[in-house]
Short mmCIF file of C-alpha atoms in Angstrom, two decimals:
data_model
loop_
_atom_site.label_atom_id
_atom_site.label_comp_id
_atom_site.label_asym_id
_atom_site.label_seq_id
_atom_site.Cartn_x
_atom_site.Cartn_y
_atom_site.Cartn_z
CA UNK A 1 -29.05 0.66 11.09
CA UNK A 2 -28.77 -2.17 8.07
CA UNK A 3 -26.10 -3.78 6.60
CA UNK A 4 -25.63 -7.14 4.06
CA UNK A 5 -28.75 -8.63 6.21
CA UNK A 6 -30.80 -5.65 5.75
CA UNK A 7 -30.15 -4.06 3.19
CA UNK A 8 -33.83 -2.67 2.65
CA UNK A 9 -32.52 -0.81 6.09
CA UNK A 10 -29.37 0.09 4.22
CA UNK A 11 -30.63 1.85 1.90
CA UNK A 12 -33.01 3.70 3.87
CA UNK A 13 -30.40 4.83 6.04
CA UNK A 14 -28.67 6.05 2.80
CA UNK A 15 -31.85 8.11 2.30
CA UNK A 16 -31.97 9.76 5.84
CA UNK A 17 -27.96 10.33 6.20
CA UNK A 18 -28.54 12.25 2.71
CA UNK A 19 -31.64 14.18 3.44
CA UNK A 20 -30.82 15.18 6.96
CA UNK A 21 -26.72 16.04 6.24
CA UNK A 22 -28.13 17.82 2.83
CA UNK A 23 -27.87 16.54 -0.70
CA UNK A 24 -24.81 20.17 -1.25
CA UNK A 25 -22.43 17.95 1.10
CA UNK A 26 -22.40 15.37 -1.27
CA UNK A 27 -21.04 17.07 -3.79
CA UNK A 28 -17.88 18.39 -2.00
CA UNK A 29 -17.81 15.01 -0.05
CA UNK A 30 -19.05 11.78 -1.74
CA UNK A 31 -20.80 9.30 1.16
CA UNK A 32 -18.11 7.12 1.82
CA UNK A 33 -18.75 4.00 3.79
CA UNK A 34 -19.09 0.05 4.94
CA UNK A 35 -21.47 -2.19 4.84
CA UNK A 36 -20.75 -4.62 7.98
CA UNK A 37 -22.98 -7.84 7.87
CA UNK A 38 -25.48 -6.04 11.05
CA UNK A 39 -24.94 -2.11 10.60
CA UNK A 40 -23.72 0.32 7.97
CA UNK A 41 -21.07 2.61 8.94
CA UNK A 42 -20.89 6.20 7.26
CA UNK A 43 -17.68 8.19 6.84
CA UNK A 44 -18.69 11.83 7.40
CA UNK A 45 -16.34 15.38 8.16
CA UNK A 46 -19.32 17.11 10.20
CA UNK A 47 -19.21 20.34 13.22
CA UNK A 48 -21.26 18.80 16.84
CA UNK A 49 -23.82 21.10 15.42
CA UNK A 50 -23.88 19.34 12.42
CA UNK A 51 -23.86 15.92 14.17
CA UNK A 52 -26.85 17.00 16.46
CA UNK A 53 -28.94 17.74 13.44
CA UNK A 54 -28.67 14.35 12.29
CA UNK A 55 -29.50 12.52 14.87
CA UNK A 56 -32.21 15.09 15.52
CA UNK A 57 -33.47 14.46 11.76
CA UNK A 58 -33.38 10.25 11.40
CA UNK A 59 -33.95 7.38 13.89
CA UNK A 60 -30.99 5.36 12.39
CA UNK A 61 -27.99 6.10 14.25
CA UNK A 62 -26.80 3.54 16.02
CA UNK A 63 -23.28 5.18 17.67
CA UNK A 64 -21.00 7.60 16.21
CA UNK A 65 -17.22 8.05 16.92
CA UNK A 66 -13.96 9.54 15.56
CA UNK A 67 -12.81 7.59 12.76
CA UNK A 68 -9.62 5.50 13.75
CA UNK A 69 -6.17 6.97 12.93
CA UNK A 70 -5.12 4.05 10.10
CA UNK A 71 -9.18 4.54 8.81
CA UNK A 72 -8.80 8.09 8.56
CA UNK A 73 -5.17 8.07 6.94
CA UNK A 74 -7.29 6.09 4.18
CA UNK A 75 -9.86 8.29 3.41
CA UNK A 76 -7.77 11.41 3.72
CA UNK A 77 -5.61 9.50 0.40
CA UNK A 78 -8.80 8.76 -0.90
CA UNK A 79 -10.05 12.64 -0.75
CA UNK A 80 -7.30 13.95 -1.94
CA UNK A 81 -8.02 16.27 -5.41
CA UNK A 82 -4.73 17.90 -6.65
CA UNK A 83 -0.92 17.72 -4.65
CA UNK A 84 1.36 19.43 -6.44
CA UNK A 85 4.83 16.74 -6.26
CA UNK A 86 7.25 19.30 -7.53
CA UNK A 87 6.98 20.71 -4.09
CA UNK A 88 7.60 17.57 -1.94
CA UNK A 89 11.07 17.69 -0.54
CA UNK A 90 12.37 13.76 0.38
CA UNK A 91 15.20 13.46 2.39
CA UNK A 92 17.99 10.94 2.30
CA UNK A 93 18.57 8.93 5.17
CA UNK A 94 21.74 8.50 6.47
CA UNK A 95 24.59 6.61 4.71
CA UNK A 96 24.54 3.47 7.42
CA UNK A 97 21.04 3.79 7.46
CA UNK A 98 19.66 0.46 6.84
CA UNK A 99 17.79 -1.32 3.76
CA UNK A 100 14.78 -2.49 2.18
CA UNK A 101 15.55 -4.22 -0.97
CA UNK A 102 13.03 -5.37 -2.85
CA UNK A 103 12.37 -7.99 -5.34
CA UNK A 104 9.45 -7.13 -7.70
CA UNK A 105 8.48 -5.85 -10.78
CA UNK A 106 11.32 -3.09 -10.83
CA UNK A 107 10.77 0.73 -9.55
CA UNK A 108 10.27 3.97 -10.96
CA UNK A 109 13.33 5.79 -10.00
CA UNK A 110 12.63 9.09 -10.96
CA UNK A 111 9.40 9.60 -8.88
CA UNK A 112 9.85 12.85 -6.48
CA UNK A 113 7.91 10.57 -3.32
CA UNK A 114 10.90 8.18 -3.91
CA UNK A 115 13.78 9.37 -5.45
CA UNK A 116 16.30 10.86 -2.64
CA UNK A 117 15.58 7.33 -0.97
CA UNK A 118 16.82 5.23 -3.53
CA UNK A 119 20.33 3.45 -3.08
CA UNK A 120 20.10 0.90 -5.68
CA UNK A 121 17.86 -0.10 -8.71
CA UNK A 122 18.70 -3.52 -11.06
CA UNK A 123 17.34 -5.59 -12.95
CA UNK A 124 17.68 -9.84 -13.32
CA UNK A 125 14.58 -10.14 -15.52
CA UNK A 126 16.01 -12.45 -18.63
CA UNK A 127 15.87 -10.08 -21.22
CA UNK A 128 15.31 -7.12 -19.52
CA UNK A 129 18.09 -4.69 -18.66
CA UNK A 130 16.09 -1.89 -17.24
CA UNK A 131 15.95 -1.30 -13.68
CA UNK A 132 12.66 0.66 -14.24
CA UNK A 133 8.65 -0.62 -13.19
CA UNK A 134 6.34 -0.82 -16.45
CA UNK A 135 3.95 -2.51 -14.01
CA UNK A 136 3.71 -0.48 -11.00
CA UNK A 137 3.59 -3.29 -8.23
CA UNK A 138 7.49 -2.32 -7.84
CA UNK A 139 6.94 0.82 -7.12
CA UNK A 140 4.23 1.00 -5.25
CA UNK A 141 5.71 -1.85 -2.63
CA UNK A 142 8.66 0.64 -2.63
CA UNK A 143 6.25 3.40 -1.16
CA UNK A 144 5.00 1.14 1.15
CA UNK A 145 8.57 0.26 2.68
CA UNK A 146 9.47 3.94 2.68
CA UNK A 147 6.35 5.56 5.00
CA UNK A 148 4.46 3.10 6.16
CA UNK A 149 1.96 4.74 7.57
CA UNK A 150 3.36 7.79 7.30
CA UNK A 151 2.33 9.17 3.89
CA UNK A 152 -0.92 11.40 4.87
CA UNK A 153 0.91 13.62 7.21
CA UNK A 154 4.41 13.85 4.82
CA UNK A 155 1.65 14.77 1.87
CA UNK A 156 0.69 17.26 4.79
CA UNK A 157 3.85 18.70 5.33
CA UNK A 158 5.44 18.55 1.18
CA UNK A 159 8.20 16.50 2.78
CA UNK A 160 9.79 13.81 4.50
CA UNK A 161 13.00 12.28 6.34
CA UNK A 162 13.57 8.40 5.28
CA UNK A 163 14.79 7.01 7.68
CA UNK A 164 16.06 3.63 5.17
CA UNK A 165 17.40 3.46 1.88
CA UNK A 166 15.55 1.40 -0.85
CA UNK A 167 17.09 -1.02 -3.21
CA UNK A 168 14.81 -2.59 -6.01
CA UNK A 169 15.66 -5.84 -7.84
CA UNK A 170 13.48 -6.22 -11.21
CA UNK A 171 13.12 -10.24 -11.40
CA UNK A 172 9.81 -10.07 -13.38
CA UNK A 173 8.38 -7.33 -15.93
CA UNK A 174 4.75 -8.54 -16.43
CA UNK A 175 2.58 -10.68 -13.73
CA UNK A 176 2.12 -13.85 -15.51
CA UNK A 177 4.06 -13.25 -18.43
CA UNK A 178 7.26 -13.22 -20.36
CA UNK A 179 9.58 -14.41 -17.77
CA UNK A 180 7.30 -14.77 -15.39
CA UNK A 181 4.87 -17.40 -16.88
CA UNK A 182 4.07 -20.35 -15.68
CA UNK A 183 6.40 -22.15 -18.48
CA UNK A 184 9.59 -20.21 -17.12
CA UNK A 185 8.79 -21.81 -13.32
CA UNK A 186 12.31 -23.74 -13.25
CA UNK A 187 13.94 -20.25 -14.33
CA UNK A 188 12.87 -18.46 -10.89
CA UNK A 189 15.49 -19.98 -8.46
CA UNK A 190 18.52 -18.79 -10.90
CA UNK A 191 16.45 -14.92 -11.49
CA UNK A 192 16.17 -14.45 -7.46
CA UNK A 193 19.53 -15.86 -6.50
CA UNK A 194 21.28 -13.17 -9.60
CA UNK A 195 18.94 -10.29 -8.11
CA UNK A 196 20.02 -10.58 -4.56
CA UNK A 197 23.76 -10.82 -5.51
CA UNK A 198 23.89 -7.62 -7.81
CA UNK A 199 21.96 -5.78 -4.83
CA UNK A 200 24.86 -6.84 -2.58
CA UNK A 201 27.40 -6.65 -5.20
CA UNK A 202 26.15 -2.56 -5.66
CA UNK A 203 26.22 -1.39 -2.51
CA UNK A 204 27.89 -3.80 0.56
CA UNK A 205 25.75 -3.19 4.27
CA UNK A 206 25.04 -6.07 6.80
CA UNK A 207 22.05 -3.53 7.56
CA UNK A 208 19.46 -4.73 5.31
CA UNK A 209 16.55 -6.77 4.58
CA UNK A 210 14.99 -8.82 1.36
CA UNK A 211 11.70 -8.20 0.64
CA UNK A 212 9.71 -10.16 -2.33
CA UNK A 213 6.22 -9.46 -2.89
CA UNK A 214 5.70 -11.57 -5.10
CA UNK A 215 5.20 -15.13 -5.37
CA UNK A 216 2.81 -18.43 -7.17
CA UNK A 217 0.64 -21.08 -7.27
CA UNK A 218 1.14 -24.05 -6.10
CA UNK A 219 -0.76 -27.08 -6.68
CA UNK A 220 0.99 -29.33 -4.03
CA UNK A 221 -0.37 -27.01 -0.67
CA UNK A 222 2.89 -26.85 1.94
CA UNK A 223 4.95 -29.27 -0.23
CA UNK A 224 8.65 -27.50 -1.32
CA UNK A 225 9.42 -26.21 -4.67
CA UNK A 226 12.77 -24.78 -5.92
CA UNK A 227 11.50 -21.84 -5.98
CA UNK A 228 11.15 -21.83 -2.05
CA UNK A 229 14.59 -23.95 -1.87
CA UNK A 230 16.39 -21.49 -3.26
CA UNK A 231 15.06 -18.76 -0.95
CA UNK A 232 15.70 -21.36 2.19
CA UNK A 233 19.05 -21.51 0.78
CA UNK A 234 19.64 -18.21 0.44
CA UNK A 235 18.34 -16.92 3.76
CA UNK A 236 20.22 -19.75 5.35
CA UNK A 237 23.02 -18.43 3.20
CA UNK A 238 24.31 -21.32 2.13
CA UNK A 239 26.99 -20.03 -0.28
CA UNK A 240 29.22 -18.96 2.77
CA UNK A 241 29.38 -22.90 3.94
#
């Protein structure tokens, strides 16, 4: 019982979830939960004995039910204390396995979750030769191509099969910044078009797809800009006309 509406309820639900689970829970397992606009839902590991108990001990418990598989996959991430990455084993895919390339902030190359899977790192940031991800969007968009929602269970297991290679193209270094301020606008069309050939210059597949995370303001809502001209143009693929 509670939520945004009630939150005098809330928190007095707070109060009888604590007292009636007991207060040496919390400190293996902080109260994780969400406050819904009618009811507050509590994330809890508890035995049926356990469960009984609670009920037994409040009058605020509304329903309870397993936690839903993507739900749980968060929490379990959240939870986590201490994996030790030197003992995670990534395996390549195949060779005509196909591609994610993506056009960000750049990727760390060397990290063990993504290392094996990476075909191709480059960089068309003006002024920036490194292929590497000072930023950490890059990378972390990389991680999210590579398990989906898969990453709980390979942390499970210390290992996993990719099943697609990924291919980073740095276009920007800093959100906002450098290259990628608002100033250097006209600059984008040129940065994405030079990204997407060296990725296809590197490494020649018809197996792959572009993926660019990124993107900008713009004060004309739905009207073209080059920016998105360029990327018509070069999904359209105009160059082979």
């Amino acid at each position: 019982r509670g939520g945004t509406r009630a939150s005098e309820e809330s928190e007095a639900s707070r109060i009888q979830i604590r007292t009636a689970i007991g207060n040496e829970y919390f400190g293996a397992h902080p109260l994780q939960e969400f406050e819904s606009a009618e009811r507050i839902d509590f994330y809890v590991h508890l035995t049926t004995s356990d469960l009984r108990r609670v009920i037994e001990r409040t009058d605020c418990v509304y329903e309870f039910d397993l936690v839903e598989p993507q739900v749980r996959r968060w929490l379990y991430l959240e939870n986590q204390t201490v994996v030790d990455l030197r003992k995670f084993a990534l395996s390549a895919p195949s060779a005509d396995a196909p591609a994610v390339a993506l056009l960000d902030t750049g990727i760390t190359a060397e990290h063990p979750l993504l290392n094996a899977g990476i075909r191709t790192a480059i960089s068309a940031a003006p002024g920036e030769p490194s292929s590497g991800d000072s930023d950490g969007h890059g990378t972390n968009m990389a991680g999210v191509a590579l398990y989906g929602d898969a990453l709980s269970d390979a942390l499970d297991r210390s290992g996993y099969q990719s099943d697609i290679w990924i291919e980073s193209g740095r276009i920007l270094v800093t959100p906002g910044e450098g290259s990628a301020a608002e100033s250097e606008r006209p600059y984008w069309p040129a940065t994405t078009q030079v990204a997407i050939e060296r990725i296809e210059s590197a490494h020649a597949t018809p197996h792959r797809v572009f993926c660019m995370a990124v993107g900008a303001l713009n004060d004309f809502a739905g009207a073209p800009t080059s920016w998105s001209v360029a990327l018509d143009e070069l999904a359209f693929d105009k160059r082979r006309i």
